[in-house]
Amino acid sequence: MKIRNLLVTLVSVLALATGVQAQDKAAKATETELETKMDDLNAAYRKLGREINDASKNADSLKQVAIIKTAATAALKLEPAKKKEIPAADQAKFVADYQAGMKQFIGNIDKLEAALKAGKNAEAAELLKALKHDQEEGHKQFRKDKKAKKKAA
Ligand code: HEM
């Protein structure tokens, strides 16, 4: 009897794990290429935020900056999913504005990189605030609002 219970538990756990895996795959499959780049950027940005004031970590901070720049440069070549919700006549301007926002962001990354290379951590920390501002503006203008995204999904 005990073995039977154990088997039932084992089968249930396996079924649950497979279900979770399938769900995970489905979520990844629906992720846009831009979202993938943003996820890369996000992880490096968070790490950078934790160590920006610590000059002894500047070598790693510069690695995070490089990851952010690579992701942002790739993002510049992509288009936000929200474009589809914009009237056709306004789409070109929408994409041009997005690219301008992303270029401004990359410009601030370059400044932050220069500050870190010069060992100016206080200046780098200020520039991180500029990146946050670019993020907030970028998301407000170019990212689908979450409720709309859920409805669409
Ligand atoms: C520190 C800077 C930034 C961080 C940490 C960040 C982070 C993120 C994250 C976590 C997502 C959601 C990804 C997902 O759903 O898997 C996202 C989406 C998005 N972000 Fe950013 N972001 C930043 C800057 C920017 C900038 C500067 C822009 C535009 C100029 C931008 C435009 C977008 C857009 C359009 C989406 C939706 C993706 C799509 O349409 O496919 N982000 N971002």
mmCIF file of C-alpha atoms and ligand atoms in Angstrom:
data_model
loop_
_atom_site.group_PDB
_atom_site.id
_atom_site.type_symbol
_atom_site.label_atom_id
_atom_site.label_comp_id
_atom_site.label_asym_id
_atom_site.label_seq_id
_atom_site.Cartn_x
_atom_site.Cartn_y
_atom_site.Cartn_z
ATOM 1 C CA MET A 1 0.000 0.000 0.000
ATOM 2 C CA LYS A 2 2.808 2.318 0.970
ATOM 3 C CA ILE A 3 4.565 1.677 -2.345
ATOM 4 C CA ARG A 4 1.328 2.419 -4.217
ATOM 5 C CA ASN A 5 1.027 5.781 -2.430
ATOM 6 C CA LEU A 6 4.631 6.534 -3.228
ATOM 7 C CA LEU A 7 4.072 5.714 -6.899
ATOM 8 C CA VAL A 8 0.956 7.903 -7.075
ATOM 9 C CA THR A 9 2.918 10.797 -5.515
ATOM 10 C CA LEU A 10 5.809 10.266 -7.924
ATOM 11 C CA VAL A 11 3.544 10.235 -10.986
ATOM 12 C CA SER A 12 1.751 13.401 -9.756
ATOM 13 C CA VAL A 13 5.030 15.239 -9.218
ATOM 14 C CA LEU A 14 6.255 14.222 -12.666
ATOM 15 C CA ALA A 15 3.007 15.333 -14.312
ATOM 16 C CA LEU A 16 3.189 18.681 -12.503
ATOM 17 C CA ALA A 17 6.820 19.219 -13.510
ATOM 18 C CA THR A 18 6.053 18.463 -17.158
ATOM 19 C CA GLY A 19 3.118 20.871 -17.068
ATOM 20 C CA VAL A 20 5.252 23.651 -15.611
ATOM 21 C CA GLN A 21 7.921 23.019 -18.258
ATOM 22 C CA ALA A 22 5.359 23.163 -21.045
ATOM 23 C CA GLN A 23 3.982 26.424 -19.654
ATOM 24 C CA ASP A 24 7.488 27.852 -19.516
ATOM 25 C CA LYS A 25 8.118 26.899 -23.134
ATOM 26 C CA ALA A 26 4.830 28.451 -24.226
ATOM 27 C CA ALA A 27 5.725 31.711 -22.455
ATOM 28 C CA LYS A 28 9.157 31.769 -24.116
ATOM 29 C CA ALA A 29 7.638 31.024 -27.522
ATOM 30 C CA THR A 30 5.374 34.066 -27.266
ATOM 31 C CA GLU A 31 8.187 36.364 -26.115
ATOM 32 C CA THR A 32 9.228 38.912 -28.746
ATOM 33 C CA GLU A 33 12.874 39.236 -29.764
ATOM 34 C CA LEU A 34 12.837 42.713 -28.240
ATOM 35 C CA GLU A 35 11.577 41.304 -24.928
ATOM 36 C CA THR A 36 14.493 38.843 -24.924
ATOM 37 C CA LYS A 37 16.951 41.715 -25.419
ATOM 38 C CA MET A 38 15.205 43.684 -22.674
ATOM 39 C CA ASP A 39 15.501 40.715 -20.297
ATOM 40 C CA ASP A 40 19.286 40.560 -20.940
ATOM 41 C CA LEU A 41 19.506 44.300 -20.418
ATOM 42 C CA ASN A 42 17.422 44.140 -17.243
ATOM 43 C CA ALA A 43 19.615 41.560 -15.498
ATOM 44 C CA ALA A 44 22.812 43.520 -16.234
ATOM 45 C CA TYR A 45 21.171 46.831 -15.263
ATOM 46 C CA ARG A 46 20.098 45.441 -11.881
ATOM 47 C CA LYS A 47 23.575 44.072 -11.174
ATOM 48 C CA LEU A 48 25.130 47.376 -12.194
ATOM 49 C CA GLY A 49 22.784 49.190 -9.793
ATOM 50 C CA ARG A 50 24.021 47.065 -6.898
ATOM 51 C CA GLU A 51 27.710 47.786 -7.510
ATOM 52 C CA ILE A 52 27.872 51.195 -9.204
ATOM 53 C CA ASN A 53 29.111 52.975 -6.062
ATOM 54 C CA ASP A 54 31.784 50.382 -5.306
ATOM 55 C CA ALA A 55 34.974 51.304 -7.191
ATOM 56 C CA SER A 56 36.514 47.905 -6.360
ATOM 57 C CA LYS A 57 33.828 46.352 -8.596
ATOM 58 C CA ASN A 58 34.406 48.604 -11.598
ATOM 59 C CA ALA A 59 35.817 45.784 -13.738
ATOM 60 C CA ASP A 60 32.594 43.808 -13.346
ATOM 61 C CA SER A 61 30.485 46.975 -13.686
ATOM 62 C CA LEU A 62 32.120 47.579 -17.060
ATOM 63 C CA LYS A 63 31.152 44.026 -18.072
ATOM 64 C CA GLN A 64 27.521 44.792 -17.187
ATOM 65 C CA VAL A 65 27.703 48.038 -19.157
ATOM 66 C CA ALA A 66 28.961 46.059 -22.174
ATOM 67 C CA ILE A 67 26.006 43.628 -21.850
ATOM 68 C CA ILE A 68 23.572 46.570 -21.635
ATOM 69 C CA LYS A 69 25.126 48.205 -24.695
ATOM 70 C CA THR A 70 25.051 44.998 -26.757
ATOM 71 C CA ALA A 71 21.380 44.444 -25.882
ATOM 72 C CA ALA A 72 20.453 48.081 -26.583
ATOM 73 C CA THR A 73 22.290 48.049 -29.931
ATOM 74 C CA ALA A 74 20.372 44.904 -30.919
ATOM 75 C CA ALA A 75 17.117 46.479 -29.664
ATOM 76 C CA LEU A 76 17.715 49.494 -31.903
ATOM 77 C CA LYS A 77 17.301 47.228 -34.940
ATOM 78 C CA LEU A 78 14.019 45.750 -33.677
ATOM 79 C CA GLU A 79 10.540 47.225 -33.534
ATOM 80 C CA PRO A 80 8.192 47.373 -30.540
ATOM 81 C CA ALA A 81 5.147 45.071 -30.640
ATOM 82 C CA LYS A 82 2.989 48.149 -29.943
ATOM 83 C CA LYS A 83 3.618 49.321 -33.524
ATOM 84 C CA LYS A 84 0.740 47.071 -34.660
ATOM 85 C CA GLU A 85 -1.680 49.075 -32.504
ATOM 86 C CA ILE A 86 -0.667 52.381 -34.125
ATOM 87 C CA PRO A 87 -2.584 53.653 -37.198
ATOM 88 C CA ALA A 88 -0.627 52.804 -40.373
ATOM 89 C CA ALA A 89 -0.035 56.465 -41.201
ATOM 90 C CA ASP A 90 1.733 57.043 -37.850
ATOM 91 C CA GLN A 91 3.814 53.873 -37.694
ATOM 92 C CA ALA A 92 6.937 55.286 -39.375
ATOM 93 C CA LYS A 93 7.047 58.164 -36.875
ATOM 94 C CA PHE A 94 6.443 55.749 -33.997
ATOM 95 C CA VAL A 95 9.430 53.617 -35.045
ATOM 96 C CA ALA A 96 11.628 56.707 -35.668
ATOM 97 C CA ASP A 97 10.761 58.043 -32.194
ATOM 98 C CA TYR A 98 11.553 54.649 -30.672
ATOM 99 C CA GLN A 99 14.931 54.623 -32.430
ATOM 100 C CA ALA A 100 15.669 58.161 -31.209
ATOM 101 C CA GLY A 101 14.835 57.084 -27.629
ATOM 102 C CA MET A 102 17.082 54.050 -27.931
ATOM 103 C CA LYS A 103 19.928 56.147 -29.394
ATOM 104 C CA GLN A 104 19.665 58.586 -26.502
ATOM 105 C CA PHE A 105 19.813 55.615 -24.126
ATOM 106 C CA ILE A 106 22.934 54.261 -25.876
ATOM 107 C CA GLY A 107 24.513 57.741 -25.670
ATOM 108 C CA ASN A 108 23.994 57.720 -21.904
ATOM 109 C CA ILE A 109 25.476 54.207 -21.676
ATOM 110 C CA ASP A 110 28.605 55.523 -23.432
ATOM 111 C CA LYS A 111 28.876 58.401 -20.951
ATOM 112 C CA LEU A 112 28.439 56.001 -18.039
ATOM 113 C CA GLU A 113 31.141 53.735 -19.448
ATOM 114 C CA ALA A 114 33.551 56.688 -19.751
ATOM 115 C CA ALA A 115 32.844 57.755 -16.142
ATOM 116 C CA LEU A 116 33.526 54.236 -14.849
ATOM 117 C CA LYS A 117 36.726 53.959 -16.880
ATOM 118 C CA ALA A 118 37.863 57.250 -15.323
ATOM 119 C CA GLY A 119 37.042 55.871 -11.853
ATOM 120 C CA LYS A 120 34.348 58.530 -11.360
ATOM 121 C CA ASN A 121 31.776 56.422 -9.554
ATOM 122 C CA ALA A 122 29.624 59.296 -8.278
ATOM 123 C CA GLU A 123 29.271 60.575 -11.838
ATOM 124 C CA ALA A 124 28.498 57.054 -13.062
ATOM 125 C CA ALA A 125 25.770 56.718 -10.401
ATOM 126 C CA GLU A 126 24.185 59.960 -11.652
ATOM 127 C CA LEU A 127 24.280 58.639 -15.215
ATOM 128 C CA LEU A 128 22.538 55.468 -14.068
ATOM 129 C CA LYS A 129 19.630 57.737 -13.105
ATOM 130 C CA ALA A 130 19.604 59.031 -16.685
ATOM 131 C CA LEU A 131 19.331 55.411 -17.905
ATOM 132 C CA LYS A 132 16.406 54.867 -15.548
ATOM 133 C CA HIS A 133 14.746 57.979 -16.926
ATOM 134 C CA ASP A 134 15.269 56.736 -20.510
ATOM 135 C CA GLN A 135 13.747 53.412 -19.489
ATOM 136 C CA GLU A 136 10.672 55.051 -17.957
ATOM 137 C CA GLU A 137 10.115 57.287 -20.977
ATOM 138 C CA GLY A 138 10.781 54.412 -23.399
ATOM 139 C CA HIS A 139 8.294 52.148 -21.676
ATOM 140 C CA LYS A 140 5.644 54.857 -21.359
ATOM 141 C CA GLN A 141 5.774 55.629 -25.075
ATOM 142 C CA PHE A 142 6.679 52.398 -26.816
ATOM 143 C CA ARG A 143 5.669 49.433 -24.679
ATOM 144 C CA LYS A 144 2.198 47.896 -24.882
ATOM 145 C CA ASP A 145 0.340 48.478 -21.671
ATOM 146 C CA LYS A 146 0.277 45.332 -19.549
ATOM 147 C CA LYS A 147 -3.520 44.917 -19.436
ATOM 148 C CA ALA A 148 -3.702 45.144 -23.227
ATOM 149 C CA LYS A 149 -0.901 42.570 -23.486
ATOM 150 C CA LYS A 150 -2.760 40.149 -21.187
ATOM 151 C CA LYS A 151 -5.947 40.579 -23.193
ATOM 152 C CA ALA A 152 -4.079 39.898 -26.426
ATOM 153 C CA ALA A 153 -2.376 36.793 -24.989
HETATM 154 C C1 HEM B 1 17.558 50.451 -17.957
HETATM 155 C C2 HEM B 1 16.890 50.362 -19.093
HETATM 156 C C3 HEM B 1 15.816 49.369 -19.407
HETATM 157 C C4 HEM B 1 15.439 48.218 -18.750
HETATM 158 C C5 HEM B 1 16.030 47.633 -17.467
HETATM 159 C C6 HEM B 1 14.336 47.638 -19.493
HETATM 160 C C7 HEM B 1 13.656 46.477 -19.146
HETATM 161 C C8 HEM B 1 12.597 45.938 -19.830
HETATM 162 C C9 HEM B 1 11.887 44.725 -19.458
HETATM 163 C C10 HEM B 1 12.217 43.844 -18.236
HETATM 164 C C11 HEM B 1 10.910 44.513 -20.385
HETATM 165 C C12 HEM B 1 9.904 43.357 -20.408
HETATM 166 C C13 HEM B 1 10.502 42.160 -21.117
HETATM 167 C C14 HEM B 1 9.585 40.935 -21.097
HETATM 168 O O1 HEM B 1 8.355 41.112 -21.089
HETATM 169 O O2 HEM B 1 10.120 39.800 -21.102
HETATM 170 C C15 HEM B 1 10.992 45.588 -21.355
HETATM 171 C C16 HEM B 1 10.178 45.720 -22.461
HETATM 172 C C17 HEM B 1 10.257 46.771 -23.373
HETATM 173 N N1 HEM B 1 11.119 47.820 -23.337
HETATM 174 FE FE1 HEM B 1 12.607 48.132 -21.990
HETATM 175 N N2 HEM B 1 14.067 48.427 -20.584
HETATM 176 C C18 HEM B 1 14.940 49.491 -20.568
HETATM 177 C C19 HEM B 1 15.015 50.523 -21.477
HETATM 178 C C20 HEM B 1 14.194 50.698 -22.564
HETATM 179 C C21 HEM B 1 14.269 51.792 -23.506
HETATM 180 C C22 HEM B 1 15.313 52.916 -23.437
HETATM 181 C C23 HEM B 1 13.273 51.592 -24.429
HETATM 182 C C24 HEM B 1 12.891 52.406 -25.632
HETATM 183 C C25 HEM B 1 13.517 53.477 -26.089
HETATM 184 C C26 HEM B 1 12.577 50.376 -24.069
HETATM 185 C C27 HEM B 1 11.514 49.826 -24.755
HETATM 186 C C28 HEM B 1 10.869 48.651 -24.417
HETATM 187 C C29 HEM B 1 9.774 48.085 -25.200
HETATM 188 C C30 HEM B 1 9.187 48.667 -26.466
HETATM 189 C C31 HEM B 1 9.394 46.897 -24.550
HETATM 190 C C32 HEM B 1 8.292 45.903 -24.995
HETATM 191 C C33 HEM B 1 8.898 44.832 -25.888
HETATM 192 C C34 HEM B 1 8.158 44.624 -27.221
HETATM 193 O O3 HEM B 1 7.459 45.518 -27.684
HETATM 194 O O4 HEM B 1 8.339 43.538 -27.824
HETATM 195 N N3 HEM B 1 13.170 49.849 -22.930
HETATM 196 N N4 HEM B 1 12.016 46.418 -21.000
#
